[in-house]
Amino acid sequence: MHPNGPLLAIQGLSCAYAGQAAVIDVGLALQPGELGCLLGPSGCGKTTLLRAIAGFHEPTAGTLQLRGVDARPLPPEKRGLGFVFQDLALFPHMTVADNVAFGLHRLDTATRGPRSLETLALLGLESLASRYPHELSGGQQQRVALARSLAPRPDLLLLDEPFSSLDADLRGRLRDDLRALLKRLGIAALLVTHDQEEAFAFADTVGVMQAGRLLQWAPGFELYHRPATPFVASFVGDGRFLPARVIAGNRVATALGELDVIAGLPWAIGSDVRVLLRPDDLVPTDTGGIEAEVSAVAFRGAESLHTLRLDDGTALSALFPSHQQRTPGQRVRVRPDLAHVVVFPAADPA
Ligand code: ATP
């Protein structure tokens, strides 16, 4: 046991199905009590990575330590983890209380009942203790599944799209309740989702995966403001790219004018690059800036997301207050309103 080390430490982890790579060279660490999330498009390897951590999938390479100890030789039940998968698998012939007590076989019988009830109460389920799963709503069943996995008080909970069958409102509430509960109990978690909003609302640290690789493992703020690759930049928060040319160690020239760059540029002066622009980086203006044509408008409540096309064909997006909403075909002037831009090579498929 490493009292000061990470709870979960993975290095160079790879997984495959019949020789086909599904997870490639993944490294990450999760601290005790930290809430992490694996985010990425369908098929990028999130579930496979989670199953490898749980012990349901044997990696082809890499190290996996839990509490400072090599976990790869351990079967799932010896890893001391809680799981909640998409498929809830509540026992239909058992009451809610018995479902929750099911995972407590290691506790003596006198402790099981009180622990089960205490956990039901934490999830607001006390009044449903004697019901059977078919007598519950979908959201209540999810809460029972969470209670069952939390009852043994694991130090790490693995969650694979646990809210995906619920409607948006219930999903948001359950996610927020679970986050607060895990923080209160000091339990770490790793959540798999393809929903950005869910990832950022739930997790302290978010990992963006693409085609088996973990591209970045960082707090949401950093993913948004300092994305490590163009894929992270465009996957998180609707980033668009504008062609640019390096004109000094910390400055680039673009169709929108000269822009400052966050860090020292590794490219020679004159190199072609591209800069990341977020929808909130462009504001409407009467003078200066650049003219563009509105090609699409998506209403988002207080603001509307405008897709703009510059005369050279570059597409950008911009958030304008709803009362300043334009219509497709209209010409607008925009100017950049940002302190620094993030720069990527001109051509990089990742
Ligand atoms: P989703 O968000 O759709 O659940 P995911 O990111 O969780 O996707 P995985 O389920 O880990 O992705 O799948 C990663 C890759 O491995 C995909 O190409 C998938 O087709 C493949 N794969 C997953 N399970 C199996 C399996 N049992 N046999 C063969 N290939 C599999």
Short mmCIF file of N, CA, C and O and ligand atoms in Angstrom, two decimals, residues 17 22 40-49 161 192 194, ligand 1:
data_model
loop_
_atom_site.label_atom_id
_atom_site.label_comp_id
_atom_site.label_asym_id
_atom_site.label_seq_id
_atom_site.Cartn_x
_atom_site.Cartn_y
_atom_site.Cartn_z
N TYR A 17 -8.53 -7.09 -29.42
CA TYR A 17 -9.48 -8.19 -29.64
C TYR A 17 -9.00 -8.93 -30.87
O TYR A 17 -8.93 -8.34 -31.95
N ALA A 22 -7.39 -2.14 -29.54
CA ALA A 22 -8.56 -1.37 -29.09
C ALA A 22 -8.14 -0.28 -28.12
O ALA A 22 -8.78 0.78 -28.03
N GLY A 40 -14.92 10.23 -25.22
CA GLY A 40 -14.46 10.05 -26.60
C GLY A 40 -15.57 9.48 -27.45
O GLY A 40 -16.58 9.01 -26.93
N PRO A 41 -15.39 9.52 -28.76
CA PRO A 41 -16.44 9.03 -29.66
C PRO A 41 -16.62 7.52 -29.56
O PRO A 41 -15.75 6.82 -29.00
N SER A 42 -17.70 7.04 -30.10
CA SER A 42 -18.02 5.62 -30.04
C SER A 42 -16.89 4.79 -30.65
O SER A 42 -16.34 5.15 -31.68
N GLY A 43 -16.53 3.72 -29.94
CA GLY A 43 -15.52 2.80 -30.48
C GLY A 43 -14.09 3.21 -30.21
O GLY A 43 -13.16 2.56 -30.69
N CYS A 44 -13.85 4.27 -29.41
CA CYS A 44 -12.47 4.73 -29.21
C CYS A 44 -11.73 3.94 -28.14
O CYS A 44 -10.54 4.15 -27.92
N GLY A 45 -12.42 3.02 -27.45
CA GLY A 45 -11.73 2.15 -26.50
C GLY A 45 -12.02 2.43 -25.03
O GLY A 45 -11.40 1.82 -24.15
N LYS A 46 -12.98 3.30 -24.73
CA LYS A 46 -13.26 3.67 -23.35
C LYS A 46 -13.67 2.46 -22.51
O LYS A 46 -13.13 2.22 -21.42
N THR A 47 -14.66 1.71 -23.02
CA THR A 47 -15.18 0.58 -22.25
C THR A 47 -14.10 -0.49 -22.09
O THR A 47 -13.96 -1.08 -21.01
N THR A 48 -13.32 -0.71 -23.14
CA THR A 48 -12.27 -1.73 -23.05
C THR A 48 -11.27 -1.35 -21.97
O THR A 48 -10.85 -2.19 -21.16
N LEU A 49 -10.89 -0.07 -21.92
CA LEU A 49 -9.95 0.38 -20.89
C LEU A 49 -10.54 0.19 -19.49
O LEU A 49 -9.87 -0.31 -18.58
N GLU A 161 -21.15 4.48 -18.61
CA GLU A 161 -22.39 5.11 -19.10
C GLU A 161 -23.58 4.75 -18.21
O GLU A 161 -24.60 4.27 -18.70
N VAL A 192 -17.12 6.40 -17.70
CA VAL A 192 -17.04 6.39 -19.16
C VAL A 192 -18.27 7.08 -19.73
O VAL A 192 -19.39 6.76 -19.34
N HIS A 194 -19.75 9.47 -23.53
CA HIS A 194 -19.40 10.20 -24.74
C HIS A 194 -20.05 11.59 -24.69
O HIS A 194 -20.04 12.32 -25.67
P1 ATP B 1 -18.90 3.11 -27.12
O1 ATP B 1 -18.88 4.55 -26.69
O2 ATP B 1 -19.59 2.92 -28.44
O3 ATP B 1 -19.34 2.17 -26.07
P2 ATP B 1 -16.08 2.61 -26.59
O4 ATP B 1 -15.25 3.85 -26.71
O5 ATP B 1 -16.45 2.18 -25.22
O6 ATP B 1 -17.35 2.73 -27.52
P3 ATP B 1 -15.01 -0.05 -26.94
O7 ATP B 1 -16.29 -0.73 -26.64
O8 ATP B 1 -13.94 -0.13 -25.92
O9 ATP B 1 -15.24 1.48 -27.34
O10 ATP B 1 -14.45 -0.63 -28.31
C1 ATP B 1 -13.14 -0.31 -28.80
C2 ATP B 1 -12.90 -1.09 -30.09
O11 ATP B 1 -12.86 -2.48 -29.82
C3 ATP B 1 -13.99 -0.89 -31.15
O12 ATP B 1 -13.37 -0.87 -32.41
C4 ATP B 1 -14.86 -2.11 -30.99
O13 ATP B 1 -15.45 -2.46 -32.22
C5 ATP B 1 -13.86 -3.17 -30.55
N1 ATP B 1 -14.48 -4.18 -29.66
C6 ATP B 1 -15.13 -3.94 -28.49
N2 ATP B 1 -15.54 -5.09 -27.92
C7 ATP B 1 -15.15 -6.09 -28.76
C8 ATP B 1 -15.30 -7.51 -28.73
N3 ATP B 1 -15.90 -8.14 -27.71
N4 ATP B 1 -14.77 -8.21 -29.77
C9 ATP B 1 -14.13 -7.59 -30.80
N5 ATP B 1 -13.97 -6.26 -30.87
C10 ATP B 1 -14.47 -5.50 -29.87
#
